[in-house]
XYZ file of C-alpha atoms in Angstrom:
490
model
C 11.699 73.266 167.974
C 15.172 72.230 166.344
C 18.096 73.327 168.666
C 15.466 72.558 171.381
C 16.399 70.181 174.170
C 13.743 67.986 175.095
C 13.669 66.663 178.993
C 17.116 67.806 179.283
C 18.457 64.813 177.093
C 16.936 65.104 173.542
C 18.323 67.565 171.168
C 15.878 67.945 168.345
C 17.821 68.067 165.081
C 15.059 68.462 162.207
C 11.509 67.273 161.609
C 10.879 64.107 159.785
C 7.333 63.344 159.813
C 3.798 65.119 160.368
C 0.456 63.894 160.668
C -3.053 63.891 162.587
C -1.527 63.117 165.790
C 1.575 65.107 166.107
C 5.341 65.946 164.468
C 8.021 63.433 164.886
C 11.464 65.093 165.356
C 14.649 63.668 164.958
C 16.616 64.007 168.008
C 20.176 63.180 169.257
C 20.277 61.552 172.495
C 23.034 63.295 174.546
C 23.789 60.684 177.181
C 23.860 57.380 174.925
C 25.049 59.379 171.910
C 22.392 57.960 169.131
C 19.817 59.448 167.014
C 16.304 58.961 168.415
C 12.710 59.767 167.200
C 10.854 61.854 169.693
C 7.165 62.285 169.233
C 4.747 64.500 171.546
C 1.865 62.163 172.572
C -1.414 64.203 172.084
C -4.115 64.219 174.687
C -7.026 62.285 174.008
C -10.476 64.324 173.825
C -11.586 65.170 177.228
C -8.473 63.259 178.481
C -7.842 64.582 182.087
C -4.483 64.885 183.775
C -4.909 61.633 185.593
C -5.761 60.091 182.404
C -2.776 61.518 180.523
C -0.394 60.262 183.063
C -2.518 56.529 182.689
C -1.450 56.966 179.333
C 2.013 57.310 180.133
C 2.299 54.263 181.756
C 0.283 52.513 179.258
C 3.222 54.099 176.792
C 6.327 52.500 179.234
C 4.132 49.204 179.467
C 4.110 48.794 175.789
C 7.909 49.882 175.659
C 8.309 46.646 177.042
C 7.076 45.225 173.924
C 10.219 44.371 171.216
C 9.801 42.928 167.674
C 12.038 43.291 164.877
C 9.398 44.613 162.680
C 8.183 47.215 165.674
C 9.635 50.587 165.853
C 10.912 50.179 169.286
C 9.990 52.595 172.061
C 12.605 53.614 174.329
C 10.810 55.875 176.834
C 8.530 58.250 177.498
C 9.169 61.303 179.309
C 7.799 64.654 180.608
C 8.390 67.743 178.690
C 6.792 71.285 179.308
C 4.004 69.119 181.377
C 3.623 66.856 178.353
C 4.614 63.232 177.513
C 6.819 62.383 174.966
C 7.793 59.103 173.077
C 11.244 58.255 172.508
C 11.671 55.898 169.553
C 13.951 54.187 167.514
C 14.563 56.010 164.705
C 14.202 54.081 161.370
C 16.086 55.466 158.558
C 14.132 55.215 155.106
C 10.374 56.221 154.131
C 6.842 55.312 155.254
C 4.793 52.547 153.093
C 2.612 55.949 152.364
C 5.641 57.231 150.929
C 6.377 54.421 148.778
C 2.511 54.017 147.712
C 2.456 57.878 146.548
C 5.938 57.040 144.701
C 5.429 53.770 142.774
C 1.629 53.641 142.999
C 0.436 49.685 143.161
C 2.884 47.312 144.677
C 3.333 44.138 144.009
C 1.301 41.281 145.525
C 4.292 39.550 146.417
C 6.025 42.266 148.367
C 2.755 43.356 150.014
C 2.302 39.787 151.220
C 5.925 39.966 152.507
C 5.301 43.366 154.305
C 2.302 41.980 155.505
C 3.400 38.864 156.953
C 6.035 41.011 159.044
C 3.990 43.398 160.167
C 1.145 40.557 161.254
C 4.065 38.882 163.052
C 4.579 41.754 165.182
C 0.905 42.561 165.804
C 0.524 39.036 166.636
C 3.068 39.468 169.513
C 1.407 42.434 170.588
C -1.958 40.814 170.880
C -0.740 38.355 172.762
C 0.612 41.153 175.254
C -3.333 42.588 174.874
C -1.624 45.597 173.172
C -4.440 46.927 170.725
C -2.398 49.348 168.233
C -5.778 51.239 166.992
C -4.227 53.226 164.115
C -2.218 50.529 161.511
C -2.183 52.757 158.228
C 0.468 53.206 155.307
C 2.005 56.256 157.022
C 2.648 54.178 160.027
C 4.762 51.591 158.584
C 8.097 52.550 157.856
C 10.399 50.784 155.505
C 14.176 50.955 156.374
C 16.997 51.048 154.006
C 17.148 47.047 153.823
C 13.459 46.780 153.048
C 12.529 45.706 156.064
C 9.253 47.154 157.681
C 8.051 48.352 160.830
C 5.186 49.239 162.504
C 5.273 52.604 164.509
C 3.103 54.304 167.113
C 3.160 51.068 169.450
C 4.097 53.517 172.253
C 0.641 55.225 171.342
C -1.197 52.128 171.372
C -3.319 50.812 174.685
C -3.755 48.015 176.090
C -7.011 45.737 175.580
C -9.846 46.362 177.937
C -8.426 50.014 178.486
C -11.624 52.622 179.279
C -9.963 55.162 177.279
C -9.978 53.110 174.096
C -13.475 54.599 172.663
C -12.112 57.965 173.806
C -9.747 57.998 170.924
C -10.547 60.570 168.090
C -11.534 58.919 165.276
C -10.983 61.592 163.056
C -7.407 61.926 164.043
C -7.365 58.249 164.225
C -7.489 57.648 159.978
C -11.290 57.236 159.516
C -9.887 55.520 155.765
C -8.323 52.592 158.266
C -10.981 52.042 160.908
C -12.927 48.826 160.556
C -16.906 48.444 160.407
C -16.960 48.293 164.178
C -14.988 50.953 164.769
C -17.098 53.031 162.460
C -19.699 52.229 164.335
C -18.623 53.301 167.865
C -17.835 49.982 168.968
C -14.810 49.380 170.904
C -11.326 48.438 169.527
C -10.066 44.823 169.627
C -7.468 42.717 167.930
C -9.805 41.752 165.049
C -9.943 45.797 164.708
C -6.286 45.903 163.601
C -6.681 42.680 161.703
C -8.856 45.070 159.354
C -6.515 48.194 159.212
C -3.543 45.843 158.414
C -5.905 44.270 155.522
C -7.012 47.674 154.339
C -3.164 49.298 154.457
C -2.303 45.775 152.287
C -5.035 46.868 150.043
C -3.659 50.201 149.655
C -0.470 49.079 149.104
C -1.212 46.590 146.385
C -3.865 48.659 144.704
C -2.416 51.952 145.003
C -5.436 53.317 146.655
C -7.460 53.067 150.048
C -10.266 50.737 150.051
C -12.886 53.388 150.092
C -13.269 56.878 148.218
C -11.694 59.671 149.877
C -14.219 62.015 151.085
C -13.809 65.770 152.458
C -16.196 64.873 155.368
C -14.640 62.352 157.285
C -18.043 61.380 158.995
C -19.196 60.646 155.337
C -16.577 58.376 155.309
C -16.983 56.574 158.416
C -20.790 55.706 157.499
C -19.509 54.574 153.953
C -17.156 52.128 156.247
C -19.721 50.919 158.422
C -22.317 50.163 155.702
C -20.631 49.798 152.309
C -18.084 47.227 150.846
C -14.606 48.400 149.921
C -14.334 48.893 146.504
C -13.027 45.759 144.570
C -9.774 44.568 144.187
C -8.163 44.472 140.512
C -4.525 44.063 140.843
C -4.191 42.213 144.140
C -3.906 38.688 142.501
C -3.199 35.870 144.776
C -3.254 38.682 147.566
C -6.935 39.386 147.323
C -8.471 36.377 149.227
C -6.273 37.065 151.991
C -7.111 40.571 152.412
C -10.734 39.943 151.941
C -10.037 37.616 155.023
C -8.685 40.210 156.923
C -11.237 42.706 155.607
C -14.265 40.613 156.743
C -17.153 42.826 157.941
C -17.629 40.388 160.641
C -14.652 40.367 162.969
C -15.475 36.901 164.461
C -14.931 35.782 160.988
C -11.849 37.461 160.379
C -8.252 36.102 160.627
C -6.636 36.350 163.922
C -3.542 38.375 163.407
C -1.211 34.952 163.987
C -3.333 33.138 161.320
C -2.587 36.078 158.795
C 1.115 36.237 159.353
C 1.316 32.877 158.518
C -0.854 32.847 155.516
C 0.784 36.306 154.231
C 4.263 34.336 154.488
C 2.636 31.200 152.536
C 1.773 33.714 149.506
C 4.917 35.791 149.413
C 6.775 32.484 149.353
C 4.591 30.702 146.525
C 4.325 34.097 144.589
C 8.302 34.015 144.415
C 8.436 30.522 142.774
C 5.456 30.864 140.500
C 3.845 32.731 137.844
C 0.168 33.720 138.906
C -2.181 35.172 136.544
C -4.569 37.635 137.887
C -8.396 37.360 137.060
C -9.476 40.070 134.191
C -11.941 41.733 136.880
C -11.934 42.450 140.627
C -11.109 39.088 142.461
C -8.309 36.691 141.550
C -7.293 33.936 139.344
C -4.491 31.787 140.545
C -2.941 28.215 139.515
C 0.489 26.646 140.859
C 3.579 25.795 138.901
C 3.875 22.259 139.314
C 6.696 20.213 138.056
C 5.904 16.944 136.078
C 4.710 14.066 137.980
C 4.446 16.415 140.949
C 0.763 16.409 142.944
C -0.900 20.011 142.328
C -2.924 21.640 145.226
C -6.180 22.022 143.225
C -8.681 24.602 142.742
C -10.428 25.968 146.180
C -13.514 27.260 145.447
C -14.194 29.474 148.507
C -17.098 31.962 149.403
C -18.930 33.931 152.116
C -21.294 32.369 154.234
C -25.172 32.984 153.127
C -26.169 36.211 152.856
C -28.739 37.830 154.958
C -30.684 40.810 153.769
C -28.726 43.415 155.708
C -24.943 42.073 155.245
C -22.472 43.380 152.703
C -19.336 42.335 152.912
C -17.474 39.230 154.114
C -14.358 36.784 154.295
C -13.621 34.271 156.515
C -15.118 30.872 157.531
C -18.875 30.828 157.088
C -21.253 31.228 159.454
C -22.348 27.568 159.980
C -20.724 23.885 159.166
C -21.831 20.402 159.643
C -20.694 19.564 163.106
C -18.483 16.840 162.442
C -16.344 18.591 159.606
C -15.899 21.800 162.007
C -12.303 22.937 162.123
C -10.938 19.608 160.277
C -10.836 20.575 156.756
C -7.533 22.403 157.358
C -5.895 19.507 159.002
C -6.919 17.306 156.104
C -5.231 18.952 153.584
C -1.492 16.995 153.009
C 1.757 19.094 152.860
C 2.385 19.324 149.421
C 3.767 21.804 146.684
C 2.955 25.661 147.877
C 0.248 26.724 146.035
C -2.254 29.701 145.735
C -5.281 29.108 143.706
C -8.628 30.894 142.442
C -11.724 29.102 143.894
C -13.554 27.491 140.734
C -16.011 29.554 141.237
C -15.323 32.015 143.892
C -12.083 34.060 145.103
C -10.229 31.818 146.921
C -6.536 30.180 147.729
C -4.860 27.415 149.299
C -1.283 27.792 150.650
C 0.751 24.699 151.520
C 4.230 24.992 152.352
C 6.986 22.677 150.770
C 7.176 19.523 153.017
C 10.853 20.033 153.812
C 10.420 23.277 155.065
C 7.737 22.014 157.628
C 4.951 24.397 156.381
C 1.824 24.256 157.523
C -1.412 24.197 154.966
C -2.621 27.652 154.616
C -6.182 27.611 153.749
C -8.373 30.346 152.910
C -11.929 31.933 153.113
C -13.446 34.592 151.523
C -14.988 38.398 150.108
C -18.847 38.804 150.003
C -20.378 41.813 148.248
C -24.371 42.415 148.325
C -25.596 44.995 145.582
C -28.394 47.140 146.623
C -30.763 45.022 144.684
C -29.767 42.127 147.127
C -30.125 43.937 149.796
C -33.563 45.277 148.839
C -35.089 41.738 148.954
C -34.944 38.732 151.418
C -32.048 36.281 150.481
C -33.322 33.321 148.605
C -30.472 31.568 150.397
C -31.544 31.876 154.128
C -30.880 28.666 155.701
C -33.434 26.416 156.919
C -33.541 24.557 159.937
C -35.530 21.617 158.565
C -33.482 18.274 158.094
C -32.211 17.224 154.713
C -34.198 14.906 153.063
C -33.280 12.078 150.718
C -34.566 13.598 148.360
C -32.598 16.920 148.602
C -29.562 14.573 148.597
C -30.174 12.763 145.872
C -30.761 16.208 143.720
C -27.653 18.010 145.419
C -25.780 14.932 143.912
C -27.117 15.049 140.758
C -26.745 18.521 140.070
C -22.559 18.696 141.517
C -21.802 15.316 139.417
C -23.598 17.559 136.470
C -22.109 20.603 137.284
C -18.016 19.281 137.487
C -18.742 16.770 134.193
C -19.454 19.964 132.241
C -17.410 22.466 133.766
C -14.072 21.410 132.158
C -15.951 21.148 128.663
C -18.698 23.694 128.723
C -18.540 26.568 130.609
C -20.904 28.038 128.830
C -23.795 26.069 130.709
C -21.683 25.897 133.699
C -21.730 29.844 134.234
C -25.254 30.377 134.525
C -24.887 27.381 137.353
C -23.657 30.187 139.854
C -25.571 32.872 141.625
C -24.406 36.683 140.298
C -22.238 36.988 143.658
C -20.319 33.625 142.538
C -19.897 34.822 139.178
C -18.172 38.173 140.318
C -16.064 36.551 142.722
C -14.666 33.963 140.100
C -13.349 37.499 138.402
C -16.369 37.300 135.753
C -16.508 35.060 132.930
C -13.075 35.622 131.597
C -11.541 34.776 134.535
C -13.730 31.907 134.877
C -13.292 30.410 131.595
C -9.065 31.046 131.962
C -9.083 29.015 135.231
C -11.139 25.850 134.043
C -9.161 25.832 130.736
C -6.545 24.456 132.971
C -8.275 21.560 134.378
C -9.092 18.213 132.603
C -11.349 16.740 134.562
C -13.027 16.805 138.430
C -14.226 13.770 140.327
C -17.100 13.856 142.831
C -16.281 11.391 145.259
C -18.787 12.156 148.481
C -21.881 14.332 148.898
C -23.360 14.987 152.138
C -25.955 17.455 152.086
C -27.252 19.150 155.401
C -29.567 22.353 156.241
C -32.349 21.191 154.268
C -30.183 20.953 150.892
C -29.296 24.266 151.440
C -25.750 23.149 152.339
C -23.300 20.073 151.537
C -19.820 18.824 152.283
C -18.410 17.287 149.238
C -15.253 15.330 148.388
C -13.935 16.254 144.843
C -10.571 15.195 143.068
C -9.268 17.710 140.574
C -6.839 16.594 137.793
C -5.080 19.416 135.959
C -4.351 19.202 132.164
C -0.827 18.144 132.743
C -2.150 15.154 134.874
C -1.283 16.689 138.746
C -4.091 15.635 140.659
C -5.456 16.811 144.229
C -8.498 15.372 146.647
C -10.080 17.920 148.489
C -13.376 18.116 150.433
C -15.169 21.782 150.232
C -18.276 23.292 151.827
C -20.959 24.562 149.574
C -24.096 26.573 150.300
C -26.797 26.891 147.219
C -29.386 29.207 146.496
C -32.309 28.147 144.186
C -34.058 30.019 141.378
C -37.187 28.550 139.141
C -36.521 25.211 141.096
C -32.815 24.726 140.094
C -29.716 25.098 142.355
C -27.111 27.895 141.611
C -23.661 27.558 143.892
C -23.558 30.496 145.970
C -20.908 30.136 148.189
C -18.163 27.315 148.390
C -14.789 27.096 150.354
C -12.282 24.412 151.247
C -12.583 22.616 154.896
């Protein structure tokens, strides 16, 4: 291939990348005198000549898309009856190369990479462009350290009937969302999941699912099993969980992902974030004396149904007058990330003089085989909440928060196994609560027959910083007693 001339203009110099979708060649543009990357577009399985021409039109349309964190597509040319993409040449390496060389990358660096890529993808989604093949090998890191998502020219518009024809095996099964693994149509939420999986790989040094020699088996695992627990993600874990929610409707959109990942990167640049001993994350802000701290935000998934497995994002049901208002009520303050008091979660709020927007998150959910074998005790009832439910929940929560800063042996047993897992295990739970001096329960409003409650809480840290938050809880019962099964800010 070297020394050949593509489309009478691009002189092939050498191969600079290879993958399932073909070889990328470094070429010299004889017209403009610049180096470019050129890649042959592979035909989709069963694609006709007419459909290939349509793909070329889509690629040319995509070439109009421009973003600093996306590899520019300059042109699509025909050479030997095949379409070729002419792209910006990015001198550097791929994120996959960096992971292979360095292993686990720092949460702050990964959050920064993710924020920039999400910004580019959010812009693409506004143009109804779905990428479909986001993975570490398609993230280029230039010499200045700036990430750029590549292969936008191969992406196709949302609604294109050829989206479903893309070969999953060549489309990197390890980074396909559960709905794609089940054979559903690609959409922007699929890109969000794939970016979350890419960030997972970068911060954990491994892909979310164990590699399998049989790609069909891997697709089945993605469709039916939760990702492997995160152990190194630190403050980034809740964000990745929110992006990789099994239910596309519960995932952050790409614009939200960009904002919140940017907030994590900013916070981690100025604060030392302790990491939970296992799985999920414990995060505490560094607060100057006298400053107001953003206090623990407990977060958890919606009520577990028997067949569900892993979830991140807003819960399925909320009280009608609370929906969408929690985030707006959070005051702008010191940027911070925190561990959910009993679950993995965080809240990010940028400094007021930066005009930052409060960033709140959502959760992961993992259901063990034992849990999926029997109906969940936390299934929500449609019956109205009684005065007895209200008083019982008030009593339970006041007792829990009165004891949690003094006797975690007692309160640990008041969490469901799922919440104990989200808290990073007993060590992570104890480590978090030893930093809190006291918690005041301000208001409890029970609903859905006492299986859920909206609760106002004021946290006081051991150095005196305080914060008042509203939390949405779900509960299960065991032997007549409540267990906290999930909690989120909002």
